[in-house]
Amino acid sequence: MANDTQTRTLQTSETTLDIIRALEDKGEARVTELADALDMASSTVHSHLATLAQEQFVAKDGDFYRLSFTFLRLGTHVRNFRDEYQVAQSYTTQLAEETGCRAVFVVEEHGRGVYLHTYSGKHAVWSYSTVGKQAPLHVTASGKSILSALPQHRVEEIIEQHGLEPETDNSITDREELLSELNEIRERGFAFNHEEQLDGIKAVGVPVTGSDDRVIGSFSAASPAKRMDDEWFETELPNQVLGIANEFELEISLP
């Protein structure tokens, strides 16, 4: 009997999460729209929405439901949970201003890259990397730099969990090729993204670690490929990102 109760509770939680994800995808929706999209009874969806509204996780405007600003508060709390995440914000801004690129600070969670901070420089004409967005680690400069700093067994777990699906024709989809590139990244200290996530966009990423060698995240700078000549992209930009990463690691190591 206890197991049946636990199963029903788990199913109830999964249904609630499915509704939240559907609202995230749609922006706002009526009960019938959500029921059709999720292949659920309208009465079931309405009951879950009523509970979420009572707990202020969704808001209702007429017949439409949407996620509430409670998620904004929770997201801000998560982003500021660690002191180093807060410190990273000013360095992300500095990186963008110094390079003119789109600068981001990315962390790994559940085997994916999550954008915690983003800032646009004067040459950043693209805003794909929004705060909270997730991306595969193997197709981004920040993600590959993080992978290079993780233990080998963790890298294997991530590959096994998420695979190596391509985002563009330049994405790495072969395990051995990726592992070989990660070795090169470890040797030089930074990663390149040669239009592997988005066509026409190149980037450089550098991992950052704490005093205990724990991987904290990665700084990355990206810009349209046509704005970057090879020498600047391969030499000057990596040095600028490395400089920011070193300054950040120094600050968070101070007592």
Tab-separated table of C-alpha atoms in Angstrom:
chain	number	residue	atom	x	y	z
A	1	MET	CA	0.000	0.000	0.000
A	2	ALA	CA	2.844	2.355	0.863
A	3	ASN	CA	4.482	1.748	-2.518
A	4	ASP	CA	1.208	2.563	-4.312
A	5	THR	CA	0.989	5.836	-2.393
A	6	GLN	CA	4.594	6.719	-3.255
A	7	THR	CA	3.942	5.950	-6.941
A	8	ARG	CA	0.868	8.177	-7.030
A	9	THR	CA	2.790	10.979	-5.290
A	10	LEU	CA	5.620	10.677	-7.784
A	11	GLN	CA	3.198	10.732	-10.715
A	12	THR	CA	1.508	13.811	-9.273
A	13	SER	CA	4.856	15.596	-9.019
A	14	GLU	CA	5.770	14.601	-12.566
A	15	THR	CA	2.449	15.933	-13.852
A	16	THR	CA	3.012	19.254	-12.102
A	17	LEU	CA	6.510	19.536	-13.585
A	18	ASP	CA	5.190	18.665	-17.065
A	19	ILE	CA	2.675	21.514	-16.781
A	20	ILE	CA	5.384	23.948	-15.635
A	21	ARG	CA	7.601	22.974	-18.573
A	22	ALA	CA	4.687	23.346	-20.997
A	23	LEU	CA	4.016	26.854	-19.683
A	24	GLU	CA	7.701	27.663	-20.069
A	25	ASP	CA	7.497	26.566	-23.691
A	26	LYS	CA	4.214	28.319	-24.532
A	27	GLY	CA	4.600	31.477	-22.459
A	28	GLU	CA	0.917	31.459	-21.578
A	29	ALA	CA	-1.918	29.055	-22.310
A	30	ARG	CA	-5.501	28.088	-21.530
A	31	VAL	CA	-6.324	24.900	-19.654
A	32	THR	CA	-7.562	23.200	-22.825
A	33	GLU	CA	-4.380	24.095	-24.724
A	34	LEU	CA	-2.218	22.560	-22.025
A	35	ALA	CA	-4.448	19.502	-21.786
A	36	ASP	CA	-4.202	18.924	-25.533
A	37	ALA	CA	-0.440	19.491	-25.601
A	38	LEU	CA	0.152	17.111	-22.685
A	39	ASP	CA	-2.559	14.599	-23.593
A	40	MET	CA	-4.192	15.005	-20.181
A	41	ALA	CA	-7.728	15.540	-19.003
A	42	SER	CA	-8.657	19.219	-18.665
A	43	SER	CA	-9.850	18.567	-15.120
A	44	THR	CA	-6.419	17.186	-14.167
A	45	VAL	CA	-4.586	20.160	-15.659
A	46	HIS	CA	-6.989	22.603	-13.990
A	47	SER	CA	-6.460	21.007	-10.574
A	48	HIS	CA	-2.695	21.262	-10.856
A	49	LEU	CA	-2.893	24.844	-12.102
A	50	ALA	CA	-5.177	25.787	-9.232
A	51	THR	CA	-2.657	24.439	-6.740
A	52	LEU	CA	0.238	26.189	-8.488
A	53	ALA	CA	-1.733	29.448	-8.528
A	54	GLN	CA	-2.573	29.099	-4.839
A	55	GLU	CA	1.133	28.641	-4.071
A	56	GLN	CA	1.923	31.591	-6.398
A	57	PHE	CA	3.995	29.605	-8.887
A	58	VAL	CA	1.647	30.508	-11.752
A	59	ALA	CA	-0.419	33.619	-12.407
A	60	LYS	CA	-3.772	33.794	-14.182
A	61	ASP	CA	-4.754	36.538	-16.629
A	62	GLY	CA	-8.322	35.938	-17.707
A	63	ASP	CA	-8.415	32.417	-19.122
A	64	PHE	CA	-4.658	32.286	-19.580
A	65	TYR	CA	-2.085	30.890	-17.175
A	66	ARG	CA	1.625	31.756	-17.116
A	67	LEU	CA	4.594	31.118	-14.839
A	68	SER	CA	4.820	33.704	-12.074
A	69	PHE	CA	7.710	35.914	-11.044
A	70	THR	CA	8.314	33.516	-8.162
A	71	PHE	CA	10.600	31.669	-10.562
A	72	LEU	CA	12.572	34.871	-11.099
A	73	ARG	CA	13.148	35.142	-7.358
A	74	LEU	CA	14.160	31.499	-7.122
A	75	GLY	CA	16.451	31.807	-10.137
A	76	THR	CA	18.174	34.853	-8.677
A	77	HIS	CA	18.642	32.996	-5.409
A	78	VAL	CA	20.227	30.042	-7.216
A	79	ARG	CA	22.521	32.277	-9.277
A	80	ASN	CA	23.738	34.066	-6.149
A	81	PHE	CA	23.895	30.945	-3.985
A	82	ARG	CA	27.694	30.818	-4.143
A	83	ASP	CA	29.850	33.889	-3.588
A	84	GLU	CA	31.985	33.097	-6.629
A	85	TYR	CA	28.905	33.185	-8.868
A	86	GLN	CA	28.236	36.754	-7.739
A	87	VAL	CA	31.876	37.740	-8.250
A	88	ALA	CA	31.770	36.331	-11.789
A	89	GLN	CA	29.209	38.917	-12.896
A	90	SER	CA	31.575	41.892	-12.849
A	91	TYR	CA	34.283	39.897	-14.650
A	92	THR	CA	31.812	38.891	-17.360
A	93	THR	CA	31.011	42.557	-17.913
A	94	GLN	CA	34.706	43.453	-17.933
A	95	LEU	CA	35.448	40.737	-20.494
A	96	ALA	CA	32.749	42.042	-22.829
A	97	GLU	CA	33.934	45.631	-22.533
A	98	GLU	CA	37.591	44.745	-23.104
A	99	THR	CA	36.994	42.464	-26.097
A	100	GLY	CA	33.857	43.948	-27.631
A	101	CYS	CA	32.466	40.393	-27.738
A	102	ARG	CA	29.489	38.676	-26.219
A	103	ALA	CA	30.870	37.480	-22.877
A	104	VAL	CA	29.339	34.707	-20.792
A	105	PHE	CA	29.988	32.850	-17.577
A	106	VAL	CA	28.833	29.244	-17.761
A	107	VAL	CA	28.593	26.462	-15.175
A	108	GLU	CA	28.002	22.743	-15.562
A	109	GLU	CA	24.885	21.202	-14.074
A	110	HIS	CA	23.450	17.765	-14.863
A	111	GLY	CA	25.957	17.437	-17.690
A	112	ARG	CA	24.822	20.576	-19.498
A	113	GLY	CA	26.195	24.106	-19.678
A	114	VAL	CA	24.051	26.758	-17.972
A	115	TYR	CA	24.534	30.470	-18.698
A	116	LEU	CA	24.684	32.361	-15.371
A	117	HIS	CA	25.910	35.742	-16.620
A	118	THR	CA	25.959	37.327	-20.076
A	119	TYR	CA	26.997	40.753	-21.303
A	120	SER	CA	27.274	42.227	-24.802
A	121	GLY	CA	30.260	44.184	-26.056
A	122	LYS	CA	30.153	46.620	-28.951
A	123	HIS	CA	30.621	43.915	-31.600
A	124	ALA	CA	28.135	41.443	-30.106
A	125	VAL	CA	25.297	41.505	-32.594
A	126	TRP	CA	23.831	38.221	-31.377
A	127	SER	CA	22.166	37.263	-28.093
A	128	TYR	CA	21.730	33.475	-28.257
A	129	SER	CA	23.254	32.940	-24.803
A	130	THR	CA	20.539	34.227	-22.476
A	131	VAL	CA	20.710	33.791	-18.693
A	132	GLY	CA	19.426	30.382	-17.639
A	133	LYS	CA	19.713	28.865	-21.099
A	134	GLN	CA	21.236	25.405	-21.292
A	135	ALA	CA	23.527	24.110	-24.029
A	136	PRO	CA	25.443	20.910	-24.784
A	137	LEU	CA	28.965	21.135	-23.412
A	138	HIS	CA	30.695	19.629	-26.453
A	139	VAL	CA	29.628	22.352	-28.915
A	140	THR	CA	30.671	25.488	-27.012
A	141	ALA	CA	34.042	26.963	-26.079
A	142	SER	CA	32.930	27.367	-22.477
A	143	GLY	CA	31.547	23.835	-22.363
A	144	LYS	CA	34.635	22.201	-23.835
A	145	SER	CA	36.863	24.134	-21.458
A	146	ILE	CA	34.781	22.864	-18.529
A	147	LEU	CA	34.984	19.297	-19.842
A	148	SER	CA	38.767	19.641	-20.075
A	149	ALA	CA	38.939	20.470	-16.365
A	150	LEU	CA	36.636	17.671	-15.187
A	151	PRO	CA	37.864	14.205	-14.139
A	152	GLN	CA	37.907	11.694	-16.990
A	153	HIS	CA	35.187	9.541	-15.437
A	154	ARG	CA	32.842	12.547	-15.254
A	155	VAL	CA	33.486	13.385	-18.913
A	156	GLU	CA	32.612	9.797	-19.845
A	157	GLU	CA	29.410	10.008	-17.789
A	158	ILE	CA	28.347	13.192	-19.580
A	159	ILE	CA	29.029	11.707	-23.015
A	160	GLU	CA	27.074	8.590	-22.060
A	161	GLN	CA	24.177	10.631	-20.674
A	162	HIS	CA	23.801	13.241	-23.416
A	163	GLY	CA	25.616	11.868	-26.436
A	164	LEU	CA	27.358	14.070	-28.985
A	165	GLU	CA	24.535	15.399	-31.120
A	166	PRO	CA	25.584	18.062	-33.655
A	167	GLU	CA	24.360	21.649	-33.583
A	168	THR	CA	26.112	22.620	-36.842
A	169	ASP	CA	28.173	20.835	-39.485
A	170	ASN	CA	31.291	21.791	-37.491
A	171	SER	CA	30.174	20.172	-34.210
A	172	ILE	CA	32.288	17.334	-32.851
A	173	THR	CA	30.263	14.122	-32.886
A	174	ASP	CA	33.013	11.532	-32.404
A	175	ARG	CA	34.036	10.551	-28.871
A	176	GLU	CA	37.724	10.022	-29.666
A	177	GLU	CA	37.937	13.322	-31.513
A	178	LEU	CA	36.415	15.123	-28.548
A	179	LEU	CA	38.746	13.455	-26.046
A	180	SER	CA	41.727	14.376	-28.219
A	181	GLU	CA	40.619	18.005	-28.348
A	182	LEU	CA	40.110	18.073	-24.583
A	183	ASN	CA	43.741	17.018	-24.173
A	184	GLU	CA	44.825	19.921	-26.377
A	185	ILE	CA	42.682	22.322	-24.338
A	186	ARG	CA	44.324	21.137	-21.118
A	187	GLU	CA	47.763	21.801	-22.597
A	188	ARG	CA	47.089	25.316	-23.885
A	189	GLY	CA	44.570	26.389	-21.198
A	190	PHE	CA	41.699	27.494	-23.420
A	191	ALA	CA	39.141	26.151	-25.889
A	192	PHE	CA	38.020	27.269	-29.338
A	193	ASN	CA	34.547	27.111	-30.817
A	194	HIS	CA	34.838	27.160	-34.599
A	195	GLU	CA	31.177	27.736	-35.481
A	196	GLU	CA	30.253	24.520	-33.665
A	197	GLN	CA	27.170	25.843	-31.866
A	198	LEU	CA	25.968	28.471	-34.332
A	199	ASP	CA	26.987	29.052	-37.937
A	200	GLY	CA	28.991	32.258	-38.235
A	201	ILE	CA	29.924	32.487	-34.536
A	202	LYS	CA	33.369	31.773	-33.077
A	203	ALA	CA	34.352	31.806	-29.413
A	204	VAL	CA	37.145	31.246	-26.923
A	205	GLY	CA	36.547	29.717	-23.484
A	206	VAL	CA	38.690	29.346	-20.363
A	207	PRO	CA	37.822	27.197	-17.321
A	208	VAL	CA	38.085	28.548	-13.786
A	209	THR	CA	38.702	26.516	-10.642
A	210	GLY	CA	38.667	27.151	-6.929
A	211	SER	CA	41.506	26.743	-4.458
A	212	ASP	CA	40.429	23.106	-3.993
A	213	ASP	CA	40.728	22.524	-7.781
A	214	ARG	CA	36.953	22.222	-8.045
A	215	VAL	CA	35.686	23.371	-11.444
A	216	ILE	CA	33.591	26.485	-10.880
A	217	GLY	CA	32.718	27.341	-14.470
A	218	SER	CA	34.089	29.028	-17.561
A	219	PHE	CA	34.408	32.482	-19.094
A	220	SER	CA	33.876	32.741	-22.821
A	221	ALA	CA	33.926	35.495	-25.443
A	222	ALA	CA	32.110	35.104	-28.770
A	223	SER	CA	31.619	37.228	-31.866
A	224	PRO	CA	30.639	36.844	-35.522
A	225	ALA	CA	33.399	35.012	-37.379
A	226	LYS	CA	33.610	37.714	-40.050
A	227	ARG	CA	34.706	40.242	-37.409
A	228	MET	CA	37.631	38.096	-36.266
A	229	ASP	CA	40.902	37.742	-38.136
A	230	ASP	CA	42.836	34.547	-37.407
A	231	GLU	CA	45.681	36.160	-35.475
A	232	TRP	CA	43.389	38.075	-33.130
A	233	PHE	CA	41.106	35.081	-32.597
A	234	GLU	CA	43.895	32.579	-32.015
A	235	THR	CA	46.252	34.747	-29.933
A	236	GLU	CA	44.947	38.044	-28.598
A	237	LEU	CA	41.435	36.968	-27.637
A	238	PRO	CA	42.628	33.854	-25.737
A	239	ASN	CA	45.072	36.031	-23.787
A	240	GLN	CA	42.289	38.437	-22.847
A	241	VAL	CA	39.989	35.652	-21.657
A	242	LEU	CA	42.854	33.997	-19.782
A	243	GLY	CA	43.608	37.309	-18.086
A	244	ILE	CA	40.018	37.669	-16.872
A	245	ALA	CA	39.946	34.066	-15.666
A	246	ASN	CA	43.208	34.542	-13.746
A	247	GLU	CA	41.964	37.741	-12.103
A	248	PHE	CA	38.747	36.005	-11.095
A	249	GLU	CA	40.573	33.008	-9.603
A	250	LEU	CA	42.869	35.345	-7.693
A	251	GLU	CA	39.982	37.310	-6.194
A	252	ILE	CA	38.022	34.281	-5.045
A	253	SER	CA	41.184	32.808	-3.489
A	254	LEU	CA	41.765	35.832	-1.262
A	255	PRO	CA	40.720	35.421	2.372
